Coordinates of C-alpha atoms in Angstrom, one line a residue:
X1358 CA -2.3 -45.3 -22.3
X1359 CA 1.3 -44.5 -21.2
X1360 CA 4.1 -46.9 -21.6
X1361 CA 7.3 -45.3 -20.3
X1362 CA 9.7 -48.4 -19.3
X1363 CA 10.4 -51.8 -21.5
X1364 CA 8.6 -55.0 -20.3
X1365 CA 10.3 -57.8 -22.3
X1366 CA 11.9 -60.2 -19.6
X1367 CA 15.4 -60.3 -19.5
X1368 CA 15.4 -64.0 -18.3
X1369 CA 14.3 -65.4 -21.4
X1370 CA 16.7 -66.3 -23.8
X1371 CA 18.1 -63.9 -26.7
X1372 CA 16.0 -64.2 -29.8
X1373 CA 16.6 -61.7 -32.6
X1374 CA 15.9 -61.8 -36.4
X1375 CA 16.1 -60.5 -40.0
X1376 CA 13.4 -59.5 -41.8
X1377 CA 14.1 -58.2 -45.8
X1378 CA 11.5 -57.1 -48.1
X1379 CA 12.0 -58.9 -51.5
X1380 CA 11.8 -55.5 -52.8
X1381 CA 15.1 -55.7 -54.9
X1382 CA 18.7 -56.9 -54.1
X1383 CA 20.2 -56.6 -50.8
X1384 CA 22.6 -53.8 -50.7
X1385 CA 25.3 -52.1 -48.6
X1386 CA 22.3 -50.6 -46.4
X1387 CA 20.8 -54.3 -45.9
X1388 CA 24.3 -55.5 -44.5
X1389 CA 24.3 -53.4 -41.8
X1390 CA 21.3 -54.5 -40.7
X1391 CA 21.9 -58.2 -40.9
X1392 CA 25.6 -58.2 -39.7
X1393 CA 24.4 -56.5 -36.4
X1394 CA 21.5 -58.7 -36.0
X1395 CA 23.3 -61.5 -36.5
X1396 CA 26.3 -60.4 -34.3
X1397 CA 24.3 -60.0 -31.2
X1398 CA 22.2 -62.8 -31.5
X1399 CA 25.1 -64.6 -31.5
X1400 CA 27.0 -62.4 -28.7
X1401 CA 24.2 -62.7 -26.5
X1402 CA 24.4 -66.4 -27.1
X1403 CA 20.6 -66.1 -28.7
X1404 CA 19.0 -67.2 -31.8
X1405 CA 18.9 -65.2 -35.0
X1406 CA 15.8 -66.0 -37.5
X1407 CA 15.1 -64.9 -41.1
X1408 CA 11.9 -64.1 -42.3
X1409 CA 10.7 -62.9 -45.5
X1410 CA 8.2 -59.8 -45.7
X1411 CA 6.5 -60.4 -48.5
X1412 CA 3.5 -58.7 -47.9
X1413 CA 3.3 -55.8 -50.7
X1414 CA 3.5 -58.2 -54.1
X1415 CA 3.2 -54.4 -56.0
X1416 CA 6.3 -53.5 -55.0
X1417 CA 8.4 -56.9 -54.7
X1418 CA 11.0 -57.8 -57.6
X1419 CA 10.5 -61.2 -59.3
X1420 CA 13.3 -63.6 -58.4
X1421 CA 14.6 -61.3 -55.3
X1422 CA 13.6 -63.6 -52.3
X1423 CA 15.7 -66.4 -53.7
X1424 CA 18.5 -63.7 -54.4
X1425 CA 18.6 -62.9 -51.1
X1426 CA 18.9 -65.9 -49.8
X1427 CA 21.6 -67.0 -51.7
X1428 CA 23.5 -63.5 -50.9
X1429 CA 23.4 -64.3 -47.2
X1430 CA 24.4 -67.4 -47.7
X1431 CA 27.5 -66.3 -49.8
X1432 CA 28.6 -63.7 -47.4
X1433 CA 28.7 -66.2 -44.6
X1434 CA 25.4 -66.1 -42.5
X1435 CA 23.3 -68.7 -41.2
X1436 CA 20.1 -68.7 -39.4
X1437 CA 18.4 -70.5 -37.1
X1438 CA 15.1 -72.3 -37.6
X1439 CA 12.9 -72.4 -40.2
X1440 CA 12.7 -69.3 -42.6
X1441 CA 9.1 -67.8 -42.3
X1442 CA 7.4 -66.2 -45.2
X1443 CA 4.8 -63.7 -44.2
X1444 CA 2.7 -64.0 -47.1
X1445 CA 2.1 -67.7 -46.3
X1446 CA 0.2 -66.1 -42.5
X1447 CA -2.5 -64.1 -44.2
X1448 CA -4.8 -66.0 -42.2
X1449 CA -3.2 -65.5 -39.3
X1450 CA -2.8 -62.0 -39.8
X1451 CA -7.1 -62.0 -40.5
X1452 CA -7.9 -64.0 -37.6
X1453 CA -6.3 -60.9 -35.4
X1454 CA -7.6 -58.1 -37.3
X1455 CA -11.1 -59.4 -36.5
X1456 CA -10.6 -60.0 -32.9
X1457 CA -9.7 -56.3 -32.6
X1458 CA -12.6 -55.6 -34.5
X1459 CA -15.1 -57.5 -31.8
X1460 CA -13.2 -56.1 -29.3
X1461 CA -14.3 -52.7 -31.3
X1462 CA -10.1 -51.7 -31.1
X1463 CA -10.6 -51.7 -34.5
X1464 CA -13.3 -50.0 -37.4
X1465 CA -13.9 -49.6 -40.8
X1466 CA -13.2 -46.4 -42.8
X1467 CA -14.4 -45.4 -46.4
X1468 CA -12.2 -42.6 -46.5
X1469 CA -9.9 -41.7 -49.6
X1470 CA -6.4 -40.4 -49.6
X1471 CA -7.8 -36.9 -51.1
X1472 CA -10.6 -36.5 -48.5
X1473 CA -7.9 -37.2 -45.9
X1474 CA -5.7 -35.0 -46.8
X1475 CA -8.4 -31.9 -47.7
X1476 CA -8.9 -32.0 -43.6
X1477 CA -5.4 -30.3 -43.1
X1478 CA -4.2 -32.1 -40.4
X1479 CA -1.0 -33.2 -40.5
X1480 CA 1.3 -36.0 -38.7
X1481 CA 4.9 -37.3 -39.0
X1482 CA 3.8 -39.4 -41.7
X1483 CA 2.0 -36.5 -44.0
X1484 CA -1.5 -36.0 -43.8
X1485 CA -3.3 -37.2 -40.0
X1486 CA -6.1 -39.2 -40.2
X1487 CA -9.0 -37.1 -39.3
X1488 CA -11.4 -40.3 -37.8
X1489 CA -14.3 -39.1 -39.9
X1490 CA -15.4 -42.9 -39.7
X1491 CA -14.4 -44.1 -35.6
X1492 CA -18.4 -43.5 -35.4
X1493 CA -18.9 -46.0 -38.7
X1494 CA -18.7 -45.3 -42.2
X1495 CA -20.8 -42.3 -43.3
X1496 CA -24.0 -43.2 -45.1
X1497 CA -23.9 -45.3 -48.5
X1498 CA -20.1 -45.5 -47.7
X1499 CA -18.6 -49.0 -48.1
X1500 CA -15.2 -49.7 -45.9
X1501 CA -11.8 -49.3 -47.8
X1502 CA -9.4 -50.4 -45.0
X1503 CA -9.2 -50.9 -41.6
X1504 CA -7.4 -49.4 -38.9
X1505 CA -7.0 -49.6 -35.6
X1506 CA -8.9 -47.3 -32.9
X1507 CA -6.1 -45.0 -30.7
X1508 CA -7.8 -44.1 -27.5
X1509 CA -6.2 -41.4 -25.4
X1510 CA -3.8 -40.8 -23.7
X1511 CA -1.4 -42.3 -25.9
X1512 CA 2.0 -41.3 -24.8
X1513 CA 4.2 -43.4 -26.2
X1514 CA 7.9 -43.9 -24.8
X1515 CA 10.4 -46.5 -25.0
X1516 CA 14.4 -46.7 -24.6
X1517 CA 16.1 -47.3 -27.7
X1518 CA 19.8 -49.1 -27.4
X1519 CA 21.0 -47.3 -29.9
X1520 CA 19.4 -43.9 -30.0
X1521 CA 18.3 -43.5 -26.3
X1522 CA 15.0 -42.4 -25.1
X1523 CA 11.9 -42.0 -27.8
X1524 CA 8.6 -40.4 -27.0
X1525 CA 5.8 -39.7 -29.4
X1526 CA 2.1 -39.2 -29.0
X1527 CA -0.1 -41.0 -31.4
X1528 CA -3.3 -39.0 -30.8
X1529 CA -1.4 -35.6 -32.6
X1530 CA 1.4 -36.9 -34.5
X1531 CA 0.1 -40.6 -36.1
X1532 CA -3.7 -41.0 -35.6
X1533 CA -5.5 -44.3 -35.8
X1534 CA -3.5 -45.9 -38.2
X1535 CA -3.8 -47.9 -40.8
X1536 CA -4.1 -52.5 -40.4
X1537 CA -5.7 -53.7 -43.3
X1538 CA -5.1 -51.8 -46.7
X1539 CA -7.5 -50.2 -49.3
X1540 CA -5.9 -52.6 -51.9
X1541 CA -6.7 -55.8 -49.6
X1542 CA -3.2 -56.0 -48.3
X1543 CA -2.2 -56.6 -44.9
X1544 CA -0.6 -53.1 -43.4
X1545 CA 3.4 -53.6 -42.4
X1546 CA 1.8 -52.6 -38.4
X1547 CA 0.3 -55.5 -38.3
X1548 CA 2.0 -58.3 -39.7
X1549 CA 5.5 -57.3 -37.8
X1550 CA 4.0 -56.9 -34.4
X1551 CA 1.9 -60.4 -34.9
X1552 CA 5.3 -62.5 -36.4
X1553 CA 7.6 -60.7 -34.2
X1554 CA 5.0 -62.3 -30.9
X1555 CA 4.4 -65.3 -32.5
X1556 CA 8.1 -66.2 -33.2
X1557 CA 9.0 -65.1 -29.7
X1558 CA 11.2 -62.2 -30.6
X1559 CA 12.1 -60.2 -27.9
X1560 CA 15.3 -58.3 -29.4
X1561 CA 15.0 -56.4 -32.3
X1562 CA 18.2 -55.0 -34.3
X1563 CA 16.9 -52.8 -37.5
X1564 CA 17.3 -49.4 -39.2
X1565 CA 16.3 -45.8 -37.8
X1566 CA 14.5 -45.7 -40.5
X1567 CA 11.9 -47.5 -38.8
X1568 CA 12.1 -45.7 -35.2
X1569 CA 8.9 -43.9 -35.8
X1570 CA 7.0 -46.4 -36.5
X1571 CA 7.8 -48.0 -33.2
X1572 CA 5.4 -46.5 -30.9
X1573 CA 2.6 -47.8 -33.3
X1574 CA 3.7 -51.4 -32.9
X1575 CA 3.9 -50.9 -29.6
X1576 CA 0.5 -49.8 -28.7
X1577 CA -0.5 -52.6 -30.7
X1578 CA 1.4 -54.7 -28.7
X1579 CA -0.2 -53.5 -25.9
X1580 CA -3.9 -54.0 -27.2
X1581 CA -3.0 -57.4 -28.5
X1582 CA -1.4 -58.3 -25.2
X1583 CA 1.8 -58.9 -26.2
X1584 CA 5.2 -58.2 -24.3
X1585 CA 7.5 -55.6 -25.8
X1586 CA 10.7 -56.9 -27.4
X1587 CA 13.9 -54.8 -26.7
X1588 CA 14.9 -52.6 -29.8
X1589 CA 18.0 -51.2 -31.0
X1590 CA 17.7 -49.2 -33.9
X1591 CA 20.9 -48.6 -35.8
X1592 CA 22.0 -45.8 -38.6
X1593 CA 20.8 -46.2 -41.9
X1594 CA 23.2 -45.4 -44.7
X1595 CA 22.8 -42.9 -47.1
X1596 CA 23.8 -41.8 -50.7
X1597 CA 25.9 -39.0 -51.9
X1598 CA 22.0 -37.0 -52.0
X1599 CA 21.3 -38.3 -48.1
X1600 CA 18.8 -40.4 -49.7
X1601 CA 18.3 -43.9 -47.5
X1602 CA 20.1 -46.7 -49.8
X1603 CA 17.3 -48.8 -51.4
X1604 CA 16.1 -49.8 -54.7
X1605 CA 14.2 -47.0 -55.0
X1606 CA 17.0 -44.8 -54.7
X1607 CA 19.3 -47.2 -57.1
X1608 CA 21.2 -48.8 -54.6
X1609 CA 23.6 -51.4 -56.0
X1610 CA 23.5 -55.0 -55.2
X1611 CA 26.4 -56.3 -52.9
X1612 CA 28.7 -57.7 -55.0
X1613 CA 28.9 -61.7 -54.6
X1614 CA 33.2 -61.3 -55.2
X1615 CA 33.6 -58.6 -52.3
X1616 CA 32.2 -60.4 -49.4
X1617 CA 35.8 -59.6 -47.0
X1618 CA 35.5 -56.6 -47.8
X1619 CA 32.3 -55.6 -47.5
X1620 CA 32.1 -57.4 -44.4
X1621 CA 35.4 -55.2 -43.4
X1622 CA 33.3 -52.5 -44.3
X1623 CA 30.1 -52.6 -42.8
X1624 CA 31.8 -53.8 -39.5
X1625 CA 33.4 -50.1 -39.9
X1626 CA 30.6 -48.2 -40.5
X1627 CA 28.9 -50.2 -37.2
X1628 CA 32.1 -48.3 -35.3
X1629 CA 33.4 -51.7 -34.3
X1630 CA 36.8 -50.5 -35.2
X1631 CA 38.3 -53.4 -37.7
X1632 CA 42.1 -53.6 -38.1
X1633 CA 43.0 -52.8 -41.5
X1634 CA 44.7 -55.9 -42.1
X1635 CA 41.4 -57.7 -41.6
X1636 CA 40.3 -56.4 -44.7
X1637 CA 42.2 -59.3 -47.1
X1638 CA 41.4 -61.3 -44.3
X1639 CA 39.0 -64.3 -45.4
X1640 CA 35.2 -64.3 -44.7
X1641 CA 35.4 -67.0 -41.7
X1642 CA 38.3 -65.1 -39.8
X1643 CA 36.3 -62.0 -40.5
X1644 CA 33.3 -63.8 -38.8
X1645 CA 35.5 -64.9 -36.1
X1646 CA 36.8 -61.3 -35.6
X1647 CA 33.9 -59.9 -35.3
X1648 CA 31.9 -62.1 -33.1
X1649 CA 35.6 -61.9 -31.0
X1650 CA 35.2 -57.9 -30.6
X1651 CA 31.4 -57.2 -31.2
X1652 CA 29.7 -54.5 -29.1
X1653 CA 26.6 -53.0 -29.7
X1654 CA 27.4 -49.7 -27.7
X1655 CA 30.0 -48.8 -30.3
X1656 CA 27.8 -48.4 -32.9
X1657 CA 27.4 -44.5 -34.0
X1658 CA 24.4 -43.3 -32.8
X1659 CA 22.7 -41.3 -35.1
X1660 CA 19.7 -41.5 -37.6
X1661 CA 22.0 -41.5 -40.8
X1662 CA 25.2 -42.7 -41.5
X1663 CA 27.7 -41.5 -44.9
X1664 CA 30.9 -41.8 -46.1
X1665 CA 33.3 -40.6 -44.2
X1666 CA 32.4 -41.5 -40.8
X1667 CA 35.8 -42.9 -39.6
X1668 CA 38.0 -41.2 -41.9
X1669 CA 39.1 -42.1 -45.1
X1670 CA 38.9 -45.9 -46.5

């Protein structure tokens, strides 16, 4: 299979979205991404939605999904429609997986981490699934997760707004990758290519962090039927070690009594030029700036983005 141009129609209206992990707090790193979502929804004269992906309850911080809301709310943003949470559509989310498991797209495997990685293949994302179980799950073997079946060739190419032209090939560098999780929760693959169809997204404005996993979601896409959205993936910022900003990393929480001028800020690092004056300026003429002046092509394009970019603050 070879996809090599975007489908997504450009007749039907913009429809973008946020999509935070109730992981922790939202930071410097999470503003980025929501101001420039949220800017060209608006620009385009489209939609912007919020969802919640709160799929991995392991990793998610008590009390952070409300936090977030209320942060967006205090630094001026407002979405359309009703917020989706995705751990209210495991159903959903089921229903698929086994449709692709008739369809045999998807199989079983009883494989371990360690027995993975002994085979000594290796991928962009560590160790390459070796597909000891495409056949079915070796004898007195009970599935642990489910993934879904890559059949070749699987050239994978789309057109990035931001970071131009993307190729990868899933047979060498992912593998059949993972849906369905050893600990019984629904794979990240999954879930964002089934809301992101169902919601009708078909412009999506998120972190470079996640421009690998792109060609996954759109194969899946593909077997699923689904058209491809339009991406943009922008910079993601870093600490003082290059380390992406996050809670794992100790990223601090925006600060509730700096909204101007973090908003002043992030507009900077996006390279959307902000006249120094703005920066007292209050939130709403911020806003009004911004959706004034906003344009997606100035935004640096690169994978990682550190103080100083535009010279000193």
């Amino acid at each position: 299979m070879v996809i090599s141009k975007d489908t997504a129609s450009i007749s039907r209206p913009y429809r973008g979205r946020f999509a935070p992990s109730p992981t922790g707090p939202l930071h410097e790193g999470s503003l980025l991404t929501a101001v420039a979502s949220f800017l060209e929804a608006r620009v385009q004269g489209g939609e912007w939605l919020l969802r919640m992906e709160d799929l991995d309850p392991p990793r998610e911080m008590p009390g952070a999904a409300d936090d977030i809301l209320r942060t967006l709310e205090a630094f001026g943003f407002a979405w359309d429609g009703e917020l989706r949470y995705q751990s209210r559509r495991l159903e959903y989310y089921r229903a698929v997986l086994d449709d692709l498991l008739r369809e045999g797209r998807a199989y079983g495997c009883a494989c371990t981490r360690k027995e993975i990685a002994e085979a000594g293949q290796m991928g962009i994302d560590g160790a390459l699934y070796p597909g000891f179980c495409r056949n079915g799950p070796r004898a007195g073997r009970a599935p642990r997760a489910w993934r879904l079946r890559v059949e070749a060739p699987a050239l994978i190419s789309f057109d990035d707004a931001i970071q131009g032209v993307q190729a990868q090939d899933l047979i060498s560098q992912v593998g059949d990758f993972v849906l369905l999780r050893a600990d019984g929760y629904f794979a990240y693959q999954l879930a964002v290519v089934v809301d992101d169809a169902d919601q009708g997204i078909n412009h999506i404005v998120r972190g470079a962090d996640l421009l690998d996993s792109t060609p996954r979601q759109l194969y899946l896409q593909q077997c699923l039927g689904y058209r491809r959205p339009n991406y943009a993936h922008l910079p993601i910022l870093t600490n003082a070690a290059g380390e992406k900003l996050s809670k794992q990393t100790l990223a601090p929480a925006l600060d509730k009594g700096r909204v101007s001028e973090l908003l002043w800020q992030a507009l900077r690092r996006l390279g959307q030029l902000p006249d120094s004056r703005l920066r007292g300026a209050s939130p709403t003429e911020i806003w009004a700036w911004a959706r004034e002046n906003w344009q997606l092509g100035r935004v640096p394009r690169l994978a990682k983005l550190s103080e100083p970019v535009f010279g000193a603050m």
